[in-house]
Amino acid sequence: MAEGVHLTPIGDGNVLLEPGEGLDPGDPASLVAPILEFLQHHAARRLVYDLKNVRLIDEVYYSWLTKLNATCRIANVEMVTVNMQPAAAYALSLTLKGPAPFTCALDIHSLS
């Protein structure tokens, strides 16, 4: 698996992505293909991106999220972010020019 990313199938077609310290959002090309392969191998319908340890979402990190979301959409996988820190949400709101292309949920238990 790609460095800085931990993927776990959590049932019902959901895969949990937990970013780690080694994640380099400035190099999405090295991450997208292994993640997509994992999602396809596990017949995922939804990628749940856990942001609990992400303290700041700047333009580089937002670009990474949108590229991953676009890749998921091509593979017919919904991407949902969960557990966004208030400071990260505020920083994200300053970056956005319109609605985010991915879904945001409070936590994993609030997914439908």
XYZ file of N, CA and C in Angstrom:
336
model
N 0.846 -1.193 0.000
C 0.000 0.000 0.000
C 0.875 1.235 0.000
N 0.308 2.310 -0.420
C 1.026 3.583 -0.499
C 1.382 4.075 0.910
N 2.539 4.688 1.006
C 2.998 5.199 2.294
C 2.106 6.339 2.754
N 1.758 6.310 4.038
C 0.956 7.372 4.618
C -0.541 7.147 4.537
N -0.956 5.989 4.042
C -2.373 5.691 3.891
C -2.654 4.308 4.471
N -3.664 4.232 5.339
C -4.087 2.942 5.879
C -5.526 2.715 5.447
N -5.765 1.626 4.719
C -7.093 1.301 4.203
C -7.618 0.048 4.888
N -8.907 0.096 5.308
C -9.531 -1.017 5.999
C -10.947 -1.215 5.487
N -11.279 -2.407 4.975
C -12.674 -2.684 4.634
C -13.490 -2.742 5.937
N -14.621 -2.017 5.978
C -15.406 -1.979 7.221
C -16.834 -2.496 7.016
N -17.068 -3.167 5.916
C -18.360 -3.804 5.673
C -19.307 -2.979 4.832
N -20.282 -3.649 4.262
C -21.320 -3.039 3.428
C -20.756 -2.233 2.268
N -19.615 -2.640 1.713
C -19.024 -1.944 0.584
C -18.265 -0.684 0.958
N -18.043 -0.479 2.250
C -17.318 0.698 2.736
C -15.857 0.361 3.014
N -14.979 1.294 2.658
C -13.553 1.174 2.971
C -13.164 2.448 3.709
N -12.500 2.276 4.852
C -12.040 3.396 5.662
C -10.615 3.745 5.275
N -10.380 5.020 4.966
C -9.036 5.516 4.679
C -8.616 6.409 5.838
N -7.511 6.038 6.479
C -6.942 6.836 7.558
C -5.582 7.347 7.090
N -5.479 8.659 6.862
C -4.188 9.204 6.434
C -3.221 9.224 7.614
N -1.952 8.960 7.307
C -0.926 8.972 8.341
C 0.085 10.072 8.109
N 1.087 10.092 8.944
C 2.121 11.133 8.875
C 2.880 11.117 7.552
N 2.991 9.953 6.924
C 3.756 9.845 5.689
C 3.002 10.263 4.438
N 1.729 10.655 4.579
C 0.940 11.056 3.421
C 1.490 12.356 2.844
N 1.760 12.340 1.539
C 2.234 13.533 0.847
C 1.136 13.984 -0.114
N 0.273 14.936 0.308
C -0.817 15.362 -0.556
C -0.335 16.109 -1.798
N 0.925 16.502 -1.806
C 1.484 17.194 -2.966
C 1.850 16.253 -4.099
N 1.771 14.933 -3.859
C 2.109 13.942 -4.878
C 0.972 12.928 -5.013
N -0.199 13.375 -5.480
C -1.334 12.455 -5.553
C -1.140 11.301 -6.520
N -0.307 11.475 -7.528
C -0.117 10.417 -8.527
C 0.409 9.131 -7.893
N 1.237 9.257 -6.863
C 1.796 8.065 -6.232
C 0.799 7.374 -5.304
N -0.302 8.041 -4.984
C -1.269 7.490 -4.037
C -2.546 6.978 -4.692
N -2.993 7.642 -5.730
C -4.298 7.350 -6.308
C -4.388 5.924 -6.856
N -3.404 5.488 -7.608
C -3.469 4.154 -8.228
C -3.544 3.027 -7.190
N -2.695 3.017 -6.144
C -2.819 1.942 -5.153
C -4.145 1.975 -4.389
N -4.650 3.174 -4.121
C -5.937 3.276 -3.430
C -7.046 2.734 -4.313
N -7.044 3.120 -5.583
C -8.058 2.638 -6.519
C -7.993 1.119 -6.663
N -6.805 0.591 -6.738
C -6.650 -0.866 -6.825
C -7.254 -1.549 -5.605
N -7.005 -1.015 -4.413
C -7.557 -1.570 -3.173
C -9.086 -1.510 -3.199
N -9.625 -0.370 -3.611
C -11.077 -0.210 -3.665
C -11.702 -1.215 -4.631
N -11.096 -1.390 -5.785
C -11.626 -2.339 -6.765
C -11.497 -3.773 -6.270
N -10.392 -4.099 -5.641
C -10.178 -5.452 -5.113
C -11.235 -5.808 -4.070
N -11.664 -4.814 -3.292
C -12.638 -5.048 -2.226
C -14.071 -4.675 -2.632
N -14.287 -4.431 -3.936
C -15.613 -4.097 -4.468
C -16.277 -2.986 -3.650
N -15.505 -1.950 -3.387
C -16.000 -0.844 -2.557
C -17.034 -0.015 -3.296
N -18.012 0.437 -2.547
C -19.006 1.378 -3.064
C -18.815 2.762 -2.447
N -18.108 2.807 -1.299
C -17.891 4.078 -0.622
C -16.513 4.083 0.038
N -15.795 5.198 -0.155
C -14.535 5.432 0.541
C -14.815 6.444 1.644
N -14.570 6.040 2.875
C -14.784 6.903 4.035
C -13.414 7.427 4.451
N -13.194 8.718 4.227
C -11.901 9.359 4.476
C -11.945 10.006 5.860
N -11.216 9.443 6.809
C -11.230 9.914 8.198
C -10.233 11.056 8.373
N -10.756 12.245 8.673
C -9.922 13.441 8.801
C -9.611 13.797 10.260
N -9.839 12.873 11.202
C -9.681 13.235 12.614
C -8.271 13.692 12.974
N -7.260 13.228 12.272
C -5.882 13.614 12.586
C -5.329 14.683 11.644
N -6.180 15.213 10.774
C -5.751 16.262 9.842
C -6.110 17.606 10.471
N -5.106 18.353 10.840
C -5.326 19.607 11.570
C -5.630 20.790 10.653
N -5.172 20.731 9.401
C -5.344 21.850 8.490
C -5.605 21.331 7.076
N -6.593 21.904 6.429
C -6.845 21.593 5.025
C -6.570 22.868 4.240
N -5.405 22.886 3.602
C -5.017 24.037 2.781
C -5.291 23.706 1.315
N -4.839 24.561 0.420
C -5.097 24.348 -1.009
C -4.471 23.059 -1.527
N -3.293 22.705 -1.021
C -2.626 21.464 -1.468
C -3.423 20.245 -1.008
N -3.842 20.250 0.251
C -4.597 19.100 0.770
C -5.968 19.028 0.095
N -6.600 20.172 -0.122
C -7.893 20.195 -0.803
C -7.764 19.662 -2.232
N -6.695 20.028 -2.915
C -6.449 19.521 -4.256
C -6.319 17.996 -4.236
N -5.620 17.470 -3.235
C -5.472 16.020 -3.069
C -6.851 15.381 -2.879
N -7.681 15.959 -2.018
C -9.011 15.400 -1.780
C -9.862 15.420 -3.048
N -9.793 16.496 -3.815
C -10.607 16.574 -5.039
C -10.105 15.598 -6.106
N -8.795 15.396 -6.191
C -8.261 14.417 -7.158
C -8.651 12.995 -6.762
N -8.587 12.700 -5.469
C -9.003 11.379 -5.010
C -10.497 11.186 -5.246
N -11.287 12.209 -4.971
C -12.723 12.128 -5.208
C -13.029 11.897 -6.689
N -12.342 12.614 -7.573
C -12.565 12.436 -9.015
C -12.239 11.008 -9.437
N -11.177 10.450 -8.909
C -10.798 9.073 -9.220
C -11.857 8.102 -8.705
N -12.345 8.354 -7.501
C -13.396 7.498 -6.940
C -14.647 7.548 -7.819
N -15.022 8.735 -8.251
C -16.226 8.880 -9.081
C -16.094 8.105 -10.384
N -14.900 8.131 -10.984
C -14.673 7.375 -12.220
C -14.891 5.888 -11.980
N -14.523 5.421 -10.776
C -14.674 4.014 -10.419
C -16.041 3.714 -9.798
N -16.955 4.702 -9.816
C -18.291 4.556 -9.236
C -18.239 4.271 -7.735
N -17.346 4.973 -7.056
C -17.204 4.875 -5.605
C -17.467 6.259 -5.027
N -18.368 6.336 -4.064
C -18.657 7.600 -3.393
C -17.564 7.864 -2.354
N -17.114 9.110 -2.266
C -16.139 9.482 -1.236
C -16.823 10.386 -0.216
N -16.681 10.031 1.054
C -17.249 10.801 2.146
C -16.140 11.086 3.153
N -16.005 12.350 3.549
C -15.056 12.678 4.608
C -15.809 12.698 5.935
N -15.134 12.243 6.992
C -15.734 12.216 8.330
C -14.728 12.751 9.352
N -15.252 13.130 10.503
C -14.441 13.547 11.655
C -13.542 14.747 11.375
N -14.046 15.714 10.604
C -13.233 16.895 10.300
C -13.114 17.782 11.542
N -11.872 18.146 11.870
C -11.611 19.043 13.000
C -12.198 20.427 12.702
N -12.690 21.144 13.711
C -13.236 22.487 13.475
C -12.238 23.436 12.790
N -10.979 23.401 13.197
C -9.982 24.281 12.563
C -9.767 23.900 11.103
N -9.779 22.610 10.808
C -9.629 22.160 9.424
C -10.850 22.557 8.602
N -12.032 22.473 9.194
C -13.256 22.873 8.491
C -13.222 24.370 8.186
N -12.763 25.154 9.133
C -12.676 26.596 8.907
C -11.683 26.899 7.785
N -10.508 26.262 7.832
C -9.501 26.476 6.787
C -10.040 26.033 5.433
N -10.756 24.923 5.414
C -11.359 24.449 4.163
C -12.365 25.471 3.636
N -13.149 26.054 4.522
C -14.149 27.034 4.079
C -13.495 28.246 3.425
N -12.282 28.580 3.842
C -11.564 29.695 3.232
C -11.019 29.329 1.853
N -10.798 28.055 1.620
C -10.263 27.562 0.352
C -11.352 27.384 -0.707
N -12.547 27.023 -0.285
C -13.625 26.697 -1.211
C -14.117 27.907 -1.999
N -14.371 27.683 -3.258
C -14.970 28.692 -4.138
C -16.433 28.346 -4.415
N -16.841 27.157 -4.045
C -18.191 26.638 -4.231
C -18.345 25.430 -3.331
N -19.366 24.637 -3.523
C -19.530 23.436 -2.691
C -18.419 22.418 -2.960
N -18.041 21.701 -1.923
C -17.041 20.633 -2.070
C -17.622 19.535 -2.960
N -16.807 18.920 -3.805
C -17.319 17.880 -4.703
C -17.570 16.551 -3.996
N -17.100 16.408 -2.775
C -17.290 15.186 -2.011
C -18.256 15.456 -0.863
N -18.817 14.394 -0.328
C -19.755 14.494 0.776
C -18.990 14.576 2.086
N -19.514 15.346 3.024
C -18.940 15.440 4.364
C -19.982 14.946 5.358
N -19.551 14.164 6.343
C -20.440 13.676 7.396
C -19.763 13.904 8.736
N -20.568 14.016 9.770
C -20.034 14.271 11.104
C -19.075 13.162 11.535
N -19.528 11.922 11.439
C -18.700 10.779 11.821
C -19.172 9.551 11.054
N -18.507 8.459 11.303
C -18.811 7.227 10.553
C -20.187 6.677 10.901
N -20.679 6.972 12.093
C -21.986 6.468 12.517
C -23.137 7.244 11.882
N -22.862 8.417 11.340
C -23.929 9.209 10.722
C -24.070 8.936 9.228
N -23.307 8.004 8.695
C -23.433 7.637 7.269
C -24.718 6.847 7.077
N -25.369 7.093 5.966
C -26.614 6.332 5.690
C -26.350 5.223 4.715
